[in-house]
Tab-separated table of C-alpha atoms and ligand atoms in Angstrom:
chain	number	residue	atom	x	y	z
A	3	MET	CA	15.795	-3.260	-17.441
A	4	HIS	CA	14.098	-4.099	-20.740
A	5	GLN	CA	17.115	-6.156	-21.844
A	6	ILE	CA	17.219	-8.167	-18.592
A	7	VAL	CA	13.507	-8.970	-18.838
A	8	ALA	CA	13.735	-9.792	-22.549
A	9	ASP	CA	16.688	-12.185	-21.978
A	10	ALA	CA	14.896	-13.883	-19.064
A	11	ARG	CA	11.708	-14.290	-21.097
A	12	ALA	CA	13.665	-15.692	-24.040
A	13	SER	CA	14.954	-18.432	-21.709
A	14	GLY	CA	11.366	-19.259	-20.642
A	15	ALA	CA	11.259	-17.324	-17.364
A	16	THR	CA	8.213	-15.550	-16.067
A	17	VAL	CA	8.645	-12.254	-14.228
A	18	GLY	CA	7.346	-11.201	-10.828
A	19	CYS	CA	7.819	-7.658	-9.567
A	20	ILE	CA	7.522	-5.830	-6.267
A	21	PRO	CA	7.213	-2.071	-6.681
A	22	THR	CA	8.512	-0.284	-3.532
A	23	MET	CA	9.727	3.059	-2.290
A	24	GLY	CA	12.633	1.371	-0.511
A	25	TYR	CA	13.576	1.301	3.163
A	26	LEU	CA	12.529	-2.329	2.900
A	27	HIS	CA	11.151	-4.295	5.853
A	28	ASP	CA	9.783	-7.776	6.569
A	29	GLY	CA	6.566	-6.954	4.706
A	30	HIS	CA	8.565	-6.381	1.504
A	31	ALA	CA	10.686	-9.471	2.230
A	32	SER	CA	7.538	-11.610	2.420
A	33	LEU	CA	6.471	-10.276	-1.000
A	34	ILE	CA	9.902	-11.096	-2.458
A	35	ARG	CA	9.733	-14.626	-1.063
A	36	ALA	CA	6.205	-15.137	-2.492
A	37	ALA	CA	7.259	-13.809	-5.911
A	38	SER	CA	10.345	-16.076	-5.932
A	39	LYS	CA	8.194	-19.158	-5.426
A	40	LYS	CA	6.260	-18.404	-8.612
A	41	HIS	CA	8.705	-16.632	-10.926
A	42	ARG	CA	12.251	-17.317	-12.076
A	43	LEU	CA	12.964	-13.589	-12.502
A	44	VAL	CA	11.986	-11.318	-9.601
A	45	VAL	CA	12.448	-7.556	-9.876
A	46	VAL	CA	12.200	-5.179	-6.913
A	47	SER	CA	11.865	-1.543	-7.861
A	48	ILE	CA	13.053	1.083	-5.419
A	49	PHE	CA	11.855	4.560	-6.258
A	50	VAL	CA	10.682	7.270	-3.875
A	51	ASN	CA	8.048	8.679	-6.190
A	52	PRO	CA	7.775	12.468	-5.887
A	53	THR	CA	4.414	12.696	-7.630
A	54	GLN	CA	2.527	10.792	-4.906
A	55	PHE	CA	3.561	13.202	-2.140
A	56	GLY	CA	1.619	16.396	-1.463
A	57	PRO	CA	3.511	19.709	-1.135
A	58	SER	CA	3.551	19.596	2.685
A	59	GLU	CA	4.231	15.843	2.962
A	60	ASP	CA	7.402	13.917	3.784
A	61	PHE	CA	9.031	13.441	0.355
A	62	GLU	CA	12.324	15.031	1.483
A	63	ARG	CA	12.583	13.190	4.772
A	64	TYR	CA	11.218	9.837	3.514
A	65	PRO	CA	13.837	7.268	4.674
A	66	ARG	CA	16.297	6.116	2.008
A	67	ASN	CA	19.086	3.554	2.397
A	68	LEU	CA	20.032	1.517	-0.679
A	69	ASP	CA	22.694	-0.579	1.144
A	70	HIS	CA	20.118	-1.649	3.738
A	71	ASP	CA	17.602	-2.428	0.950
A	72	LEU	CA	20.093	-4.575	-1.002
A	73	LYS	CA	20.715	-6.597	2.175
A	74	VAL	CA	16.996	-7.162	2.731
A	75	VAL	CA	16.608	-8.278	-0.900
A	76	ALA	CA	19.583	-10.655	-0.634
A	77	GLU	CA	18.311	-12.135	2.643
A	78	ALA	CA	14.863	-12.676	1.095
A	79	GLY	CA	16.443	-14.820	-1.625
A	80	GLY	CA	17.724	-12.216	-4.083
A	81	ALA	CA	16.200	-10.306	-6.987
A	82	VAL	CA	17.101	-7.820	-9.662
A	83	VAL	CA	16.857	-4.346	-8.127
A	84	PHE	CA	15.645	-1.565	-10.396
A	85	ALA	CA	16.341	1.853	-8.821
A	86	PRO	CA	15.733	4.537	-11.413
A	87	THR	CA	16.244	8.277	-10.961
A	88	VAL	CA	13.448	10.846	-11.037
A	89	GLU	CA	14.628	11.976	-14.509
A	90	GLU	CA	14.516	8.397	-15.816
A	91	MET	CA	10.969	7.839	-14.548
A	92	TYR	CA	9.716	11.275	-15.586
A	93	PRO	CA	11.675	12.354	-18.673
A	94	ASP	CA	8.656	14.483	-19.625
A	95	GLY	CA	8.504	16.060	-16.158
A	96	ALA	CA	5.323	14.036	-15.406
A	97	ARG	CA	3.174	16.090	-17.737
A	98	SER	CA	0.816	13.154	-18.303
A	99	THR	CA	-0.808	11.598	-15.281
A	100	ILE	CA	-3.344	8.833	-14.766
A	101	HIS	CA	-6.469	9.585	-12.756
A	102	ILE	CA	-8.732	6.750	-11.654
A	103	PRO	CA	-12.067	8.358	-10.756
A	104	GLN	CA	-14.133	7.614	-7.617
A	105	ILE	CA	-11.908	5.083	-5.814
A	106	SER	CA	-9.045	7.655	-5.941
A	107	GLU	CA	-11.142	10.431	-4.507
A	108	ILE	CA	-12.402	9.011	-1.191
A	109	LEU	CA	-10.674	8.236	2.145
A	110	GLU	CA	-6.897	8.491	1.470
A	111	GLY	CA	-7.725	10.379	-1.723
A	112	ALA	CA	-9.840	12.933	0.202
A	113	SER	CA	-7.006	13.515	2.711
A	114	ARG	CA	-4.246	13.421	0.061
A	115	PRO	CA	-5.885	14.749	-3.145
A	116	THR	CA	-3.084	14.050	-5.688
A	117	HIS	CA	-1.713	10.924	-4.022
A	118	PHE	CA	-3.371	8.215	-6.091
A	119	ASP	CA	-2.758	10.013	-9.397
A	120	GLY	CA	0.946	9.795	-8.531
A	121	VAL	CA	0.636	6.128	-7.535
A	122	ALA	CA	-1.338	5.095	-10.662
A	123	THR	CA	1.033	7.002	-12.935
A	124	VAL	CA	4.257	5.656	-11.470
A	125	VAL	CA	3.020	2.061	-11.208
A	126	SER	CA	1.966	2.146	-14.872
A	127	ARG	CA	5.421	3.473	-15.811
A	128	LEU	CA	7.139	0.882	-13.582
A	129	PHE	CA	5.131	-1.904	-15.211
A	130	GLU	CA	6.192	-0.627	-18.639
A	131	ALA	CA	9.833	-0.725	-17.500
A	132	MET	CA	9.723	-4.085	-15.676
A	133	HIS	CA	7.188	-5.806	-17.969
A	134	PRO	CA	6.099	-8.254	-15.230
A	135	ASP	CA	3.605	-11.110	-15.474
A	136	GLU	CA	2.616	-10.554	-11.863
A	137	ALA	CA	3.054	-7.695	-9.373
A	138	PHE	CA	2.898	-8.167	-5.615
A	139	PHE	CA	1.574	-5.597	-3.099
A	140	GLY	CA	0.822	-5.632	0.627
A	141	GLN	CA	-2.743	-5.392	1.894
A	142	LYS	CA	-1.740	-2.598	4.294
A	143	ASP	CA	-2.368	-0.158	1.440
A	144	LEU	CA	-5.756	-1.665	0.545
A	145	GLN	CA	-7.106	1.388	-1.256
A	146	GLN	CA	-3.868	1.671	-3.248
A	147	THR	CA	-4.266	-1.942	-4.425
A	148	LEU	CA	-7.803	-1.202	-5.638
A	149	VAL	CA	-6.618	1.920	-7.499
A	150	ILE	CA	-3.837	-0.161	-9.136
A	151	GLU	CA	-6.278	-2.957	-10.086
A	152	HIS	CA	-8.560	-0.346	-11.746
A	153	MET	CA	-5.578	1.312	-13.450
A	154	VAL	CA	-4.429	-2.052	-14.860
A	155	SER	CA	-7.838	-3.072	-16.160
A	156	ALA	CA	-8.381	0.356	-17.787
A	157	SER	CA	-4.895	0.567	-19.315
A	158	GLU	CA	-4.458	0.677	-23.077
A	159	ILE	CA	-0.823	-0.429	-22.771
A	160	ASP	CA	-0.359	-4.210	-23.207
A	161	ASP	CA	2.588	-4.425	-20.778
A	162	VAL	CA	0.337	-2.885	-18.106
A	163	ARG	CA	-3.058	-4.435	-18.906
A	164	ASN	CA	-1.699	-7.985	-18.833
A	165	VAL	CA	-0.160	-7.746	-15.335
A	166	THR	CA	-1.802	-9.885	-12.617
A	167	VAL	CA	-2.064	-7.890	-9.386
A	168	THR	CA	-1.619	-10.056	-6.265
A	169	VAL	CA	-2.292	-8.692	-2.787
A	170	LEU	CA	-0.728	-10.473	0.189
A	171	PRO	CA	-1.507	-10.101	3.926
A	172	THR	CA	-0.151	-7.226	6.008
A	173	GLN	CA	2.938	-8.142	8.029
A	174	ARG	CA	2.786	-6.954	11.649
A	175	GLU	CA	5.187	-6.385	14.537
A	176	HIS	CA	4.674	-8.510	17.684
A	177	ASN	CA	2.331	-5.849	19.115
A	178	GLY	CA	0.153	-5.744	15.998
A	179	LEU	CA	1.620	-2.558	14.460
A	180	ALA	CA	1.514	-2.928	10.662
A	181	ARG	CA	4.998	-2.915	9.174
A	182	SER	CA	5.664	0.299	7.244
A	183	SER	CA	8.753	2.212	6.193
A	184	ARG	CA	7.258	5.218	7.983
A	185	ASN	CA	7.391	3.405	11.371
A	186	VAL	CA	10.991	4.666	11.560
A	187	TYR	CA	9.526	8.127	12.357
A	188	LEU	CA	7.818	6.834	15.537
A	189	THR	CA	9.174	7.487	19.022
A	190	ALA	CA	8.885	4.750	21.679
A	191	GLU	CA	5.781	6.575	23.018
A	192	ASP	CA	4.249	6.834	19.523
A	193	ARG	CA	4.799	3.105	19.012
A	194	GLU	CA	2.915	2.369	22.221
A	195	ASP	CA	0.069	4.733	21.178
A	196	ALA	CA	-0.010	3.199	17.685
A	197	THR	CA	-0.991	-0.214	19.112
A	198	ALA	CA	-4.501	1.270	19.538
A	199	ILE	CA	-4.940	0.953	15.755
A	200	TYR	CA	-4.655	-2.835	15.781
A	201	ARG	CA	-6.742	-3.038	18.959
A	202	ALA	CA	-9.477	-0.984	17.276
A	203	LEU	CA	-9.420	-3.240	14.194
A	204	THR	CA	-9.461	-6.517	16.127
A	205	GLY	CA	-12.059	-5.186	18.618
A	206	ALA	CA	-14.404	-4.232	15.765
A	207	SER	CA	-13.837	-7.513	13.933
A	208	GLU	CA	-14.711	-9.457	17.128
A	209	LYS	CA	-17.958	-7.466	17.425
A	210	MET	CA	-18.759	-8.359	13.826
A	211	ALA	CA	-18.036	-12.021	14.532
A	212	ASP	CA	-20.601	-11.749	17.332
A	213	GLY	CA	-23.160	-10.501	14.786
A	214	GLU	CA	-22.787	-6.694	14.881
A	215	ASN	CA	-23.656	-5.541	11.360
A	216	SER	CA	-24.415	-1.847	11.836
A	217	ARG	CA	-21.829	0.440	10.275
A	218	ALA	CA	-22.464	3.135	12.873
A	219	ASN	CA	-21.893	0.741	15.797
A	220	ILE	CA	-18.764	-0.810	14.248
A	221	GLU	CA	-17.278	2.630	13.546
A	222	ALA	CA	-18.201	3.902	17.027
A	223	ALA	CA	-16.408	0.925	18.602
A	224	MET	CA	-13.213	1.684	16.623
A	225	ARG	CA	-13.458	5.394	17.545
A	226	ARG	CA	-13.803	4.617	21.267
A	227	THR	CA	-10.553	2.625	21.254
A	228	LEU	CA	-8.682	5.242	19.212
A	229	ASP	CA	-10.047	8.264	21.126
A	230	SER	CA	-8.798	6.723	24.407
A	231	VAL	CA	-5.225	7.524	23.298
A	232	SER	CA	-4.582	11.246	23.746
A	233	GLY	CA	-1.498	11.460	21.484
A	234	LEU	CA	-3.407	10.142	18.494
A	235	THR	CA	-5.698	12.101	16.109
A	236	VAL	CA	-8.151	10.131	13.981
A	237	ASP	CA	-8.395	11.077	10.313
A	238	TYR	CA	-10.935	8.334	9.600
A	239	ALA	CA	-12.093	5.010	11.062
A	240	VAL	CA	-14.693	3.461	8.787
A	241	ALA	CA	-16.387	0.220	7.857
A	242	VAL	CA	-17.080	-0.037	4.106
A	243	GLU	CA	-17.855	-2.639	1.454
A	244	ALA	CA	-14.400	-4.132	0.720
A	245	SER	CA	-14.217	-4.153	-3.089
A	246	THR	CA	-15.591	-0.653	-3.725
A	247	LEU	CA	-14.928	1.058	-0.360
A	248	GLN	CA	-18.498	2.403	-0.592
A	249	THR	CA	-20.364	3.103	2.601
A	250	LYS	CA	-23.633	1.402	3.588
A	251	ASP	CA	-25.633	1.294	6.813
A	252	LEU	CA	-26.025	-2.465	7.369
A	253	PHE	CA	-23.778	-5.304	6.192
A	254	ILE	CA	-25.312	-8.578	5.147
A	255	SER	CA	-24.206	-12.116	5.966
A	256	GLY	CA	-21.235	-13.239	3.837
A	257	GLU	CA	-20.309	-9.687	2.806
A	258	GLN	CA	-16.632	-8.677	2.863
A	259	VAL	CA	-16.255	-5.562	4.952
A	260	ALA	CA	-13.090	-3.422	5.063
A	261	LEU	CA	-12.275	-1.690	8.343
A	262	LEU	CA	-10.018	1.222	7.423
A	263	ILE	CA	-8.163	3.509	9.824
A	264	ALA	CA	-5.938	6.548	9.287
A	265	VAL	CA	-4.453	8.438	12.228
A	266	ARG	CA	-1.872	11.051	12.982
A	267	LEU	CA	0.758	10.570	15.693
A	268	GLY	CA	2.730	13.774	15.939
A	269	ARG	CA	3.961	14.466	12.373
A	270	THR	CA	3.450	10.861	11.261
A	271	ARG	CA	0.384	9.612	9.469
A	272	LEU	CA	-0.330	5.878	9.741
A	273	ILE	CA	-2.906	3.752	7.934
A	274	ASP	CA	-4.054	0.203	8.546
A	275	ASN	CA	-7.004	-2.037	7.690
A	276	MET	CA	-8.588	-5.420	8.147
A	277	VAL	CA	-11.018	-7.220	5.848
A	278	VAL	CA	-13.703	-9.144	7.723
A	279	LYS	CA	-16.372	-11.454	6.307
A	280	MET	CA	-19.741	-10.910	7.983
A	281	PRO	CA	-20.774	-14.230	9.571
B	306	LIG	O1	3.348	1.298	-1.769
B	306	LIG	C1	4.359	1.912	-2.228
B	306	LIG	O2	5.469	1.680	-1.759
B	306	LIG	C2	4.180	2.902	-3.341
B	306	LIG	O3	2.986	3.599	-3.221
B	306	LIG	C3	4.334	2.309	-4.727
B	306	LIG	C4	3.246	1.282	-5.024
B	306	LIG	C5	5.693	1.637	-4.870
B	306	LIG	C6	4.235	3.394	-5.808
B	306	LIG	O4	5.236	4.345	-5.640
């Protein structure tokens, strides 16, 4: 990987990368297309990272299909695919990990306590391997993108600290469901139930457009929509300040507010979000 990047750089290319866990979908394809417009060398990493899964989570059953992924990459315009093994990424057995305080400890971090340490650690290692100028991520994992931005700006490693992190809009299915590799777990009934997530987000954002600025009222509106679906259990449905994910009672005009939802549908956990500017 180092040699490929060094050769490309020597010929004047810049490098864009898309870190993924594979089972690629249209959301990943849109990131590949965006990276290709800006960079001559595009690298897609495919690595199901064990350290970001909790002991009772879906690491073993997480969908994997390299042939499918190579097709998606080719159809999106092509890229170098970097698919390392666990031993290559963690030759030391992951004895050193990166912890980003505060932002890693709330919301997803409260529900999945070691998750963001695994994400920050592997993304730092992937950046060291791929040495990109720019890395592209989807907004669906909004909190993850904030953790990665903090990790990059705090890094003492040049190949990591100099990476520009670019976040692009969530890609959705025709019914609003955010594209995710984990959607493959959903039954037809789950998929129908899952549409409540997008309805809750759009319903709340419409209320905000009409001037609703109370956190309690915005969150209650999202809850009402989600609670009307019996197969769905809400983990959280919150309205928070978008750059820090900190809670506050009233939002002011012009403020960017993140609406964040996490639910369980059977054994599947889904997250989604929308960022809304208070009118
Ligand atoms: O979003 C993902 O697919 C993963 O969390 C990432 C960023 C590739 C790290 O393993």
